[in-house]
Short mmCIF file of C-alpha atoms and ligand atoms in Angstrom, two decimals:
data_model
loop_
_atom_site.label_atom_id
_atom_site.label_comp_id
_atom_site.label_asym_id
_atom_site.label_seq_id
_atom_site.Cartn_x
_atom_site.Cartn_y
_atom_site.Cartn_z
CA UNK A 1 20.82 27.21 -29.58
CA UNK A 2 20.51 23.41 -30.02
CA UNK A 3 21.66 21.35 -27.37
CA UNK A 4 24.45 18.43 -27.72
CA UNK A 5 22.66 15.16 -28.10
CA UNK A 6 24.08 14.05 -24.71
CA UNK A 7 23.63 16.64 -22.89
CA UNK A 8 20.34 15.29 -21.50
CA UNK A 9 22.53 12.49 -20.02
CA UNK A 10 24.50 14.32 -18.31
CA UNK A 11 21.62 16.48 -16.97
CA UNK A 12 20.66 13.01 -15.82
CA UNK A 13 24.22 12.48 -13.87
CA UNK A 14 24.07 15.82 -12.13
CA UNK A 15 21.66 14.94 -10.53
CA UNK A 16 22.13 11.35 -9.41
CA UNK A 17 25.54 13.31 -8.05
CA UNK A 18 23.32 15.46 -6.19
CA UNK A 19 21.19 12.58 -4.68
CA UNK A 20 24.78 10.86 -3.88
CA UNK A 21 25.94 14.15 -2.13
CA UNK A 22 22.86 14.16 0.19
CA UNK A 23 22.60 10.06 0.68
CA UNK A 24 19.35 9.43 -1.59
CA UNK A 25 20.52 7.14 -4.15
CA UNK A 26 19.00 3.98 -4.25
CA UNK A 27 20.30 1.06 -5.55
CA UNK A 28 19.19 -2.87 -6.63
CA UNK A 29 20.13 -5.68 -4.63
CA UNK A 30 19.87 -9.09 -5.97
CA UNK A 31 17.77 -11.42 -4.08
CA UNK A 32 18.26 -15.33 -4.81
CA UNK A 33 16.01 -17.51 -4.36
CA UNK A 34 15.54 -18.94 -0.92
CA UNK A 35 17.90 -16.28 0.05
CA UNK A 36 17.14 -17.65 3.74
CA UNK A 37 16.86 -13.95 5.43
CA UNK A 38 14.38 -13.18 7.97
CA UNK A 39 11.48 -10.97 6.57
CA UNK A 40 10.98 -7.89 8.35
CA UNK A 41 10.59 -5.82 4.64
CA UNK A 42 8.51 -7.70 2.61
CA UNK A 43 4.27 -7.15 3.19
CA UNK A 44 3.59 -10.99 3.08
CA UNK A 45 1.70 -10.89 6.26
CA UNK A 46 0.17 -13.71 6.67
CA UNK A 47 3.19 -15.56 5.09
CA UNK A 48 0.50 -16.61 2.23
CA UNK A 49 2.79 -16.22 -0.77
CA UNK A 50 4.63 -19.73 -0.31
CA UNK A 51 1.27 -21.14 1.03
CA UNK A 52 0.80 -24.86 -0.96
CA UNK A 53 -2.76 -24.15 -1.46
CA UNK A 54 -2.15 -20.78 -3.02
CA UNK A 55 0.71 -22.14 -5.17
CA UNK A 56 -1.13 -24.91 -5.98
CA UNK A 57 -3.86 -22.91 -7.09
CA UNK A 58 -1.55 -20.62 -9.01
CA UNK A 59 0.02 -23.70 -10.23
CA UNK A 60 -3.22 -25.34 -11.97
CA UNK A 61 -3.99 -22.09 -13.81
CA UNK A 62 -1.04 -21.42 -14.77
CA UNK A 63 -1.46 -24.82 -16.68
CA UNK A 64 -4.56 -23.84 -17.98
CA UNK A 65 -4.25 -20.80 -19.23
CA UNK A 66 -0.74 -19.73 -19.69
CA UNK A 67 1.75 -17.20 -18.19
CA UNK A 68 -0.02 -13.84 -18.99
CA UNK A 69 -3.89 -12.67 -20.01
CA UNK A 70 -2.48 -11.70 -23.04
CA UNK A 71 -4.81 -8.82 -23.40
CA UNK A 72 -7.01 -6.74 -21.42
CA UNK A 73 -10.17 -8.22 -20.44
CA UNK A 74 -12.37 -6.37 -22.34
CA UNK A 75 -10.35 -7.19 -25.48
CA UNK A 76 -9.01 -10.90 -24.68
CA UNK A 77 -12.10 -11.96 -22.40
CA UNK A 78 -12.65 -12.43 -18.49
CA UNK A 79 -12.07 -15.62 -16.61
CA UNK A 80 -14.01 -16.95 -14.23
CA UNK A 81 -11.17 -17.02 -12.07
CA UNK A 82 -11.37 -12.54 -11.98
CA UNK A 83 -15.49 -13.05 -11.49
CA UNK A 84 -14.11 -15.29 -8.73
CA UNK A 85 -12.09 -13.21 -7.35
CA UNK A 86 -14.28 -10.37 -7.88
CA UNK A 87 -17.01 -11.63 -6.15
CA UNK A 88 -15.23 -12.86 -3.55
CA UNK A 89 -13.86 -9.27 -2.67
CA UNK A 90 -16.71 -7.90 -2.92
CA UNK A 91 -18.31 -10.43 0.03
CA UNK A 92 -15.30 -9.96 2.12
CA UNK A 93 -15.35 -5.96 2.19
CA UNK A 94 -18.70 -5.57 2.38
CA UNK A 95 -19.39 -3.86 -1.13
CA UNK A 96 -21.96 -4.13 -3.78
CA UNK A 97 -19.66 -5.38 -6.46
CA UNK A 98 -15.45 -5.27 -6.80
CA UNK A 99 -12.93 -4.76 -9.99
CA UNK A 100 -9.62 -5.86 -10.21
CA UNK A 101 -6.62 -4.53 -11.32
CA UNK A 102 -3.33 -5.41 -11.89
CA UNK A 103 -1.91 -3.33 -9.56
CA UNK A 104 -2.65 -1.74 -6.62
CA UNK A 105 -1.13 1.67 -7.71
CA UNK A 106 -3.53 1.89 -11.07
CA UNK A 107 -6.44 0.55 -8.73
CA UNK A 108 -5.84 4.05 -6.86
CA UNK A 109 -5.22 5.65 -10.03
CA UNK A 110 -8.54 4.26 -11.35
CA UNK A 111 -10.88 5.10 -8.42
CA UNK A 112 -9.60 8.86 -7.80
CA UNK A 113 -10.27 9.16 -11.78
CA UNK A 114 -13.39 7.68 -11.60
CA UNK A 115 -14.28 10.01 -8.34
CA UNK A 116 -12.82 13.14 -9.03
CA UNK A 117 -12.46 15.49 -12.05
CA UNK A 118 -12.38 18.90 -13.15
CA UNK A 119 -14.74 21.11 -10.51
CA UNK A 120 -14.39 18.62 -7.76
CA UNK A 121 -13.23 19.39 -4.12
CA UNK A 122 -10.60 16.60 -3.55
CA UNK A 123 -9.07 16.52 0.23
CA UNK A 124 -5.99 14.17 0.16
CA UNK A 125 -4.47 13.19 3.57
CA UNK A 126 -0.50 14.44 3.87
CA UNK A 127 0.57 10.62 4.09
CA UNK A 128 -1.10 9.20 1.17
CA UNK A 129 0.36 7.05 -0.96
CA UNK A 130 2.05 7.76 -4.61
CA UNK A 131 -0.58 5.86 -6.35
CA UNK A 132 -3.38 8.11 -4.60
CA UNK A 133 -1.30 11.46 -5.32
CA UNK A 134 -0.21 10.45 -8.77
CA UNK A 135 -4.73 9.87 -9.18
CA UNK A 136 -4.82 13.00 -7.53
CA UNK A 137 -2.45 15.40 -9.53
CA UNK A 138 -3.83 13.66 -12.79
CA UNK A 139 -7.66 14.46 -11.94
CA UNK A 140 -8.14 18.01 -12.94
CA UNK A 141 -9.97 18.12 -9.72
CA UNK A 142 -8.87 21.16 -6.80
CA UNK A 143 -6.91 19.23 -4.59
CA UNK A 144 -6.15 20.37 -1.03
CA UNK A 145 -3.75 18.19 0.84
CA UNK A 146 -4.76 18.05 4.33
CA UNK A 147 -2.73 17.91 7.53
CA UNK A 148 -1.97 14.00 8.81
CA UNK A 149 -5.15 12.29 10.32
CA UNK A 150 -6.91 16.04 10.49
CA UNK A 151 -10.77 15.46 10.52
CA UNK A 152 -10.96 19.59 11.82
CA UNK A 153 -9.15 20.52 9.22
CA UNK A 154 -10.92 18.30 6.41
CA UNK A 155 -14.03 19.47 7.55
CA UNK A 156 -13.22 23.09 7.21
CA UNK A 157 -12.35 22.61 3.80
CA UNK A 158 -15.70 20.40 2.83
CA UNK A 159 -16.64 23.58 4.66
CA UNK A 160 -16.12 25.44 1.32
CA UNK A 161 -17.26 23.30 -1.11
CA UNK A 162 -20.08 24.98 -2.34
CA UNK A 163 -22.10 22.68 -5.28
CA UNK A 164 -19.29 21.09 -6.07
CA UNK A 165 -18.68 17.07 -5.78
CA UNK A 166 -16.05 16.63 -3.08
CA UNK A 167 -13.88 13.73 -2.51
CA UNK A 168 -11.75 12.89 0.64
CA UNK A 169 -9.06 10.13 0.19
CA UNK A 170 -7.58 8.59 2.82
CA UNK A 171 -4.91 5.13 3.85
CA UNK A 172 -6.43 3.29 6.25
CA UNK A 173 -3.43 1.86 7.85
CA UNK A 174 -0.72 4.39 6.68
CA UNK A 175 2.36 2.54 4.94
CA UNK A 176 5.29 4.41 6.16
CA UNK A 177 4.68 4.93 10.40
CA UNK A 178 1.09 2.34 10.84
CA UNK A 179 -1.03 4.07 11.76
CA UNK A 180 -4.63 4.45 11.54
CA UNK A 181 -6.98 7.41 9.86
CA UNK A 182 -9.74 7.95 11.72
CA UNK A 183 -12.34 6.72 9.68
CA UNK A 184 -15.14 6.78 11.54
CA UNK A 185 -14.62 10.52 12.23
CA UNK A 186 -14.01 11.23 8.75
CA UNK A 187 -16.78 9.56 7.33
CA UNK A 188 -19.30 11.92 9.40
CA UNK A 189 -17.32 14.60 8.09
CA UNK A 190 -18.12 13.46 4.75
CA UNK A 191 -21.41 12.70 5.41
CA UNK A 192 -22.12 16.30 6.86
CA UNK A 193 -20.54 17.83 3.62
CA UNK A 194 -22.34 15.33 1.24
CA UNK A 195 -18.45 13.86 0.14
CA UNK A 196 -17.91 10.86 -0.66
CA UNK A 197 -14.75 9.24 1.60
CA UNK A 198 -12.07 6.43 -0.93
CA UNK A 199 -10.02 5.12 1.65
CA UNK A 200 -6.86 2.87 0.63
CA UNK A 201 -7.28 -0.11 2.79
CA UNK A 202 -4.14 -1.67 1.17
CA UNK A 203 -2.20 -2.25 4.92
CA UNK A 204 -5.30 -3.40 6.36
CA UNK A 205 -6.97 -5.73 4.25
CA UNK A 206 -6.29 -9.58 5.97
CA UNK A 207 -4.74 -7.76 8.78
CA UNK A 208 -7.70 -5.77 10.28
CA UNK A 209 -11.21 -6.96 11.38
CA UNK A 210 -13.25 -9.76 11.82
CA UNK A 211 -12.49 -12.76 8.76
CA UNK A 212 -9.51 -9.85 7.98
CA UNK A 213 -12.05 -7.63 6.10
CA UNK A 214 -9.90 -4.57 7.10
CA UNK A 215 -9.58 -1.21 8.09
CA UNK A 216 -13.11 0.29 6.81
CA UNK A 217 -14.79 -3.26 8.29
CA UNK A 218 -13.25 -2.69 11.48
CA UNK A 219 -14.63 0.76 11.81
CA UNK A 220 -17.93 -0.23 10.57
CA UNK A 221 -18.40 1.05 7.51
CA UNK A 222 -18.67 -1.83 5.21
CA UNK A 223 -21.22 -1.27 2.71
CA UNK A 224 -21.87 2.52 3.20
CA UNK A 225 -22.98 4.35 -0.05
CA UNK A 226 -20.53 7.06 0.44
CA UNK A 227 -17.13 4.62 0.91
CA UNK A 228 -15.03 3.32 -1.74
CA UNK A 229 -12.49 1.07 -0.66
CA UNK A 230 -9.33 0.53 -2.44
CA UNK A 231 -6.90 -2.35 -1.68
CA UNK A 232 -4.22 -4.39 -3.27
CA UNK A 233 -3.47 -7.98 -3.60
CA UNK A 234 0.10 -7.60 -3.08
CA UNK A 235 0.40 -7.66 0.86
CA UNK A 236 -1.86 -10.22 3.09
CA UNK A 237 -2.92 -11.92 0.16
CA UNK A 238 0.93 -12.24 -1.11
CA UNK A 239 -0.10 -12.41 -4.56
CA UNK A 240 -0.26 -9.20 -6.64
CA UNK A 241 -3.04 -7.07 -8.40
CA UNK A 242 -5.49 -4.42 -7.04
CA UNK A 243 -8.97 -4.01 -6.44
CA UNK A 244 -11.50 -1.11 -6.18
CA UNK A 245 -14.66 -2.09 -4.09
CA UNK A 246 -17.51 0.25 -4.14
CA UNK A 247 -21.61 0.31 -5.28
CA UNK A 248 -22.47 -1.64 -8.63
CA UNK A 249 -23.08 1.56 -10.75
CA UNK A 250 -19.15 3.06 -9.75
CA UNK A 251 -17.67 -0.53 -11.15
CA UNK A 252 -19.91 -0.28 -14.28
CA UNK A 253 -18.53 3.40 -14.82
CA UNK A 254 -14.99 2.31 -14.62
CA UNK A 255 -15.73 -0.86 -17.02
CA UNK A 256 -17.31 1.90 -19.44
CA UNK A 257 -14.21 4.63 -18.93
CA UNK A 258 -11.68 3.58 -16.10
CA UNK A 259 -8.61 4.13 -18.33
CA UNK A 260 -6.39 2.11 -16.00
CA UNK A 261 -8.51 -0.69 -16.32
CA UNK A 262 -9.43 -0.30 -19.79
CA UNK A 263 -6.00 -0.01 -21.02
CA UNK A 264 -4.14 -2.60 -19.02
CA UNK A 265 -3.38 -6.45 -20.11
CA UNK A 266 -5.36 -7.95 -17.22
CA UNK A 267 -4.19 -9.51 -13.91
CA UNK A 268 -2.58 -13.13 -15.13
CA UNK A 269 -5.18 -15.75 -14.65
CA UNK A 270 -2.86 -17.91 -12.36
CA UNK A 271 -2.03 -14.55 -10.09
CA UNK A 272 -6.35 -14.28 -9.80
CA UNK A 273 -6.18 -18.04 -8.61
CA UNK A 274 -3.21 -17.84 -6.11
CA UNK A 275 -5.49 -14.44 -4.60
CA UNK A 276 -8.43 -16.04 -4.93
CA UNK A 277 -7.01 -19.37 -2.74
CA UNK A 278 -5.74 -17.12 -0.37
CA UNK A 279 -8.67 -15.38 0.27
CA UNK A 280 -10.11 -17.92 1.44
CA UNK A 281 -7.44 -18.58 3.81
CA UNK A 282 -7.32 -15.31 5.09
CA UNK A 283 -10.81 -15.69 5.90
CA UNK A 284 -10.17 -17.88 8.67
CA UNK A 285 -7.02 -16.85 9.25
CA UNK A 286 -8.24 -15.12 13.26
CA UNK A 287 -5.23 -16.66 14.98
CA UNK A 288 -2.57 -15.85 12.66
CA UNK A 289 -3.78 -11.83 13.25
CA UNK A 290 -3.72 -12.33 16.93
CA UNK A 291 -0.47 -13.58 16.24
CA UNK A 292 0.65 -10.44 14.47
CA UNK A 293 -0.63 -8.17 16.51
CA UNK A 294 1.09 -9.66 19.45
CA UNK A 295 4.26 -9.34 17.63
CA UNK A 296 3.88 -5.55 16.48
CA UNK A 297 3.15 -4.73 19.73
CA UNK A 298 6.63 -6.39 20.40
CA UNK A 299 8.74 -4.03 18.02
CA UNK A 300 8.10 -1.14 20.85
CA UNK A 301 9.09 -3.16 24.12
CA UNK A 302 12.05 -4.65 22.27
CA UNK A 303 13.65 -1.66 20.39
CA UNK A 304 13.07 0.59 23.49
CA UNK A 305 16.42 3.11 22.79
CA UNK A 306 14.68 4.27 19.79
CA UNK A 307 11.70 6.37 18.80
CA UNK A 308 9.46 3.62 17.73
CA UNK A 309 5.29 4.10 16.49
CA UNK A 310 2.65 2.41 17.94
CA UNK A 311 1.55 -0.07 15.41
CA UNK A 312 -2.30 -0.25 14.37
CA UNK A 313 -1.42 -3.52 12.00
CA UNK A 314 1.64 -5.19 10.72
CA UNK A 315 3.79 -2.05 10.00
CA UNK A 316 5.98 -0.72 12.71
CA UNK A 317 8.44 2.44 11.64
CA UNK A 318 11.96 3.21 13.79
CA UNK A 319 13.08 6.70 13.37
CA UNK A 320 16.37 6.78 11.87
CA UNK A 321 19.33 9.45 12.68
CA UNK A 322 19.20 10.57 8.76
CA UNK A 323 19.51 9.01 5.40
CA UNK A 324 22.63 8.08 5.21
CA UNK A 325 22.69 6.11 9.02
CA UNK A 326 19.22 4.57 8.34
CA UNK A 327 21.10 3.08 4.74
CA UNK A 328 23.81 1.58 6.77
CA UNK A 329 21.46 0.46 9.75
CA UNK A 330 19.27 -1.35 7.33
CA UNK A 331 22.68 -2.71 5.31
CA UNK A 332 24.34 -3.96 8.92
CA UNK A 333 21.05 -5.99 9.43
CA UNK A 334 21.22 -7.65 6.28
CA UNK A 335 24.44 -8.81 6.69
CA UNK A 336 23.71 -10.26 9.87
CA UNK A 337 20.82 -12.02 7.96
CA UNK A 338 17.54 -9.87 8.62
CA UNK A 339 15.95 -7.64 6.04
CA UNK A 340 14.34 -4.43 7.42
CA UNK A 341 12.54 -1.82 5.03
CA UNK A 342 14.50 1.20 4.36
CA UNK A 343 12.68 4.76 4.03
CA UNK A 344 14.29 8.08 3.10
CA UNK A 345 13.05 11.19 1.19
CA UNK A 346 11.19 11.24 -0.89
CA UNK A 347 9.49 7.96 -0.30
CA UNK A 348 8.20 9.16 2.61
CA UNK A 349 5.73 11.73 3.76
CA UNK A 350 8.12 13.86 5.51
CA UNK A 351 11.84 14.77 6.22
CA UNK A 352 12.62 11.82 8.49
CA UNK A 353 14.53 8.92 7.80
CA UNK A 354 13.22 5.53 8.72
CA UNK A 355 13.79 1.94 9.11
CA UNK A 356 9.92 -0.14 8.72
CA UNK A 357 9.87 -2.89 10.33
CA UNK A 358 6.87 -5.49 8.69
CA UNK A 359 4.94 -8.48 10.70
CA UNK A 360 5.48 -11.62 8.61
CA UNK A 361 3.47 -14.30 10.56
CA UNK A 362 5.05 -16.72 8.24
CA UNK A 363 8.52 -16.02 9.54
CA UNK A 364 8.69 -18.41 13.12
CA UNK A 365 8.36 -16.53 16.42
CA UNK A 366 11.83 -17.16 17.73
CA UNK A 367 13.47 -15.89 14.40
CA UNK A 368 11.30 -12.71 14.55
CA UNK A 369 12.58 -12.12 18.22
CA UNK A 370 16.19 -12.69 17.15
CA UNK A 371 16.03 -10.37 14.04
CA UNK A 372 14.66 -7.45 16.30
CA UNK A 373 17.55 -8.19 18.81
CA UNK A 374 19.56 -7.79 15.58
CA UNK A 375 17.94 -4.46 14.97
CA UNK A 376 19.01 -3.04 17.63
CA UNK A 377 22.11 -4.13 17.76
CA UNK A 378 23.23 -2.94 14.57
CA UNK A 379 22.10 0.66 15.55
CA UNK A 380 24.60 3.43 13.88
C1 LIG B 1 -0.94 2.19 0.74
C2 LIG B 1 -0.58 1.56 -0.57
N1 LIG B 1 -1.44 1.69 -1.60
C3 LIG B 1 -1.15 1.16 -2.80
C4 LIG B 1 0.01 0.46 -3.02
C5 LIG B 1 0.29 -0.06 -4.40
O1 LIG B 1 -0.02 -1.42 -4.50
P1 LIG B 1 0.69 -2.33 -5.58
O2 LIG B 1 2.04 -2.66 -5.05
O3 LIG B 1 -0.20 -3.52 -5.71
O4 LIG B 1 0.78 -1.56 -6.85
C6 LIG B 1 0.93 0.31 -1.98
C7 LIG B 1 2.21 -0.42 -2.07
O5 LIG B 1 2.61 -1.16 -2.78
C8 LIG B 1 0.61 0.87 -0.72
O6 LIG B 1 1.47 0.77 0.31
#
């Protein structure tokens, strides 16, 4: 029988009913300008997003060239200021050569494509981001989601690869609780197995090792011919885009047939110039990470009435009561004048409810003390 035309609309309200019932709706919140909260929410680490020599940057090529690419870059042209870029990624992680994207999330998308396909082993870690399960559910490949942080159990399923290819994708710093995967651990896993390891150093990247060259630097694996490294321009760098950094043959393939590079109006020309100013800033930017670390550590010893992780980088998560209480603890902060990230199901890996709580160097000391009293004081 056919259906009513609107019946698909009110499919659509049943179930936003149903998400009400159970506290998952999520709505929009308007955010002014120089809305004058404290940033515990946002990923601008290193508080480079308002930095003059990144706007000013931006600024000039904006002049130059205009508001968007207008086209991808294989259509429209590339700019120097994406070879820039590029090359300046690539020297920072340690790779033969680095792409950028215009997001993070197609960046993942791109480099689990480009890795995996029909008849390859792909191991995903339980925590992995959207972007990296969305890649891995649109490969073709097997893909066998592996216990949190599990090298034992990654290895025994390399164990059965066979002749296939195998892939194992990992976070490096993990977005929702901090923590770290343990990459060097994994990576002999790999090795043993002949895999090749992508890790997503998107949390890490400014934040972790020496000159900020992140989570796969810091475990010494820059450079290796069987890591990929994935990041995006969105957090330390405060600018937006995504990058895949790997050996010069795997950038050529995804130039050839990387569909979410291929396809996609490139990165804005004055967005590749704010990223590419604050790269250099994040280069020498050693003091502001001692800075953050000190501060994550802080999260713990201040907010000690709640079950709190131990922070690897800049993201600290505070177990919530459900999803409902962690809505109104994050709400009662923001009135009070401090924004605090807000986690529920499904946007995170399990069934627990949280409150993240993100290092923003940029935001000054006393205020980040104050906000975290706030935290805990507006504690359902
Ligand atoms: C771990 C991780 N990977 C990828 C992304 C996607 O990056 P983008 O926001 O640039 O699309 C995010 C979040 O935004 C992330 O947390």
């Amino acid at each position: 029988m056919a259906s009513e035309p609107a019946d698909w609309l009110d499919d659509l309200r049943e179930r936003a009913d149903r998400r009400q019932r159970v506290g998952l709706r999520r709505a929009l919140r308007p955010r002014p300008a120089g809305d004058g909260v404290t940033d515990l929410a946002g990923n601008d680490y290193l508080g480079l997003s308002r930095h003059p020599a990144v706007l000013a940057a931006a600024a000039g090529a904006l002049s130059e060239y205009g508001l968007g690419a207008t086209g991808s870059r294989l259509v429209r042209g590339s700019t120097d200021l994406h070879a820039g870029l590029e090359a300046g990624l690539a020297g920072l992680l340690g790779t033969g050569a680095a792409l950028v994207y215009s997001s993070g999330f197609l960046a993942n998308v791109g480099a689990v494509r480009a890795l995996a396909g029909p008849g390859t082993l792909l191991v995903s870690d339980r925590h992995n981001h959207a972007s990296i399960v969305d890649g891995c559910r649109g490969s073709g490949a097997e893909v066998v989601v592996a216990p949190h942080a599990d090298v034992v159990a990654v290895e025994a399923v390399l164990a059965g690869r066979g002749d296939r290819p195998a892939l194992v994708v990992t976070e490096s710093v993990f977005s929702v609780d901090g923590d770290l995967a343990p990459l060097p651990a994994l990576h002999e896993a790999c090795r043993r197995h002949g895999a090749v390891l992508l890790v997503d150093d998107a949390h890490a990247v400014g934040v972790l090792g020496r000159r900020g060259a992140g989570g796969v630097a810091a475990a010494g694996l820059s450079g290796q011919p069987d890591v990929v490294v994935t990041a995006t321009l969105s957090k330390a760098f405060g600018a937006a885009g995504g990058v895949v950094a790997g050996p010069a043959e795997l950038i050529a393939h995804l130039v050839d047939t990387g569909r979410t590079f291929i396809y996609d109006t490139a990165l804005p020309p004055a967005v590749a110039a704010g990223a590419l100013a604050a790269l250099d800033l994040i280069v020498a930017a050693d003091d502001l990470r001692a800075e953050l670390n000190e501060r994550a550590a802080m999260v713990g010893k201040r907010l000690v009435d709640f079950e709190v992780t131990e922070p690897a980088a800049g993201v600290v998560s505070v177990t919530a009561p459900g999803p409902r209480e962690a809505v109104a603890w994050a709400a009662a902060c923001r009135e009070r004048g401090v924004a605090v990230g807000c986690f529920r199901p499904p946007s995170t890996p399990d069934t627990r409810s949280r409150l993240r709580v993100t290092i923003n160097t940029g935001v000054p000391r006393e205020a980040f003390e104050a906000a975290l009293d706030v935290v805990a004081e507006c504690a359902p």
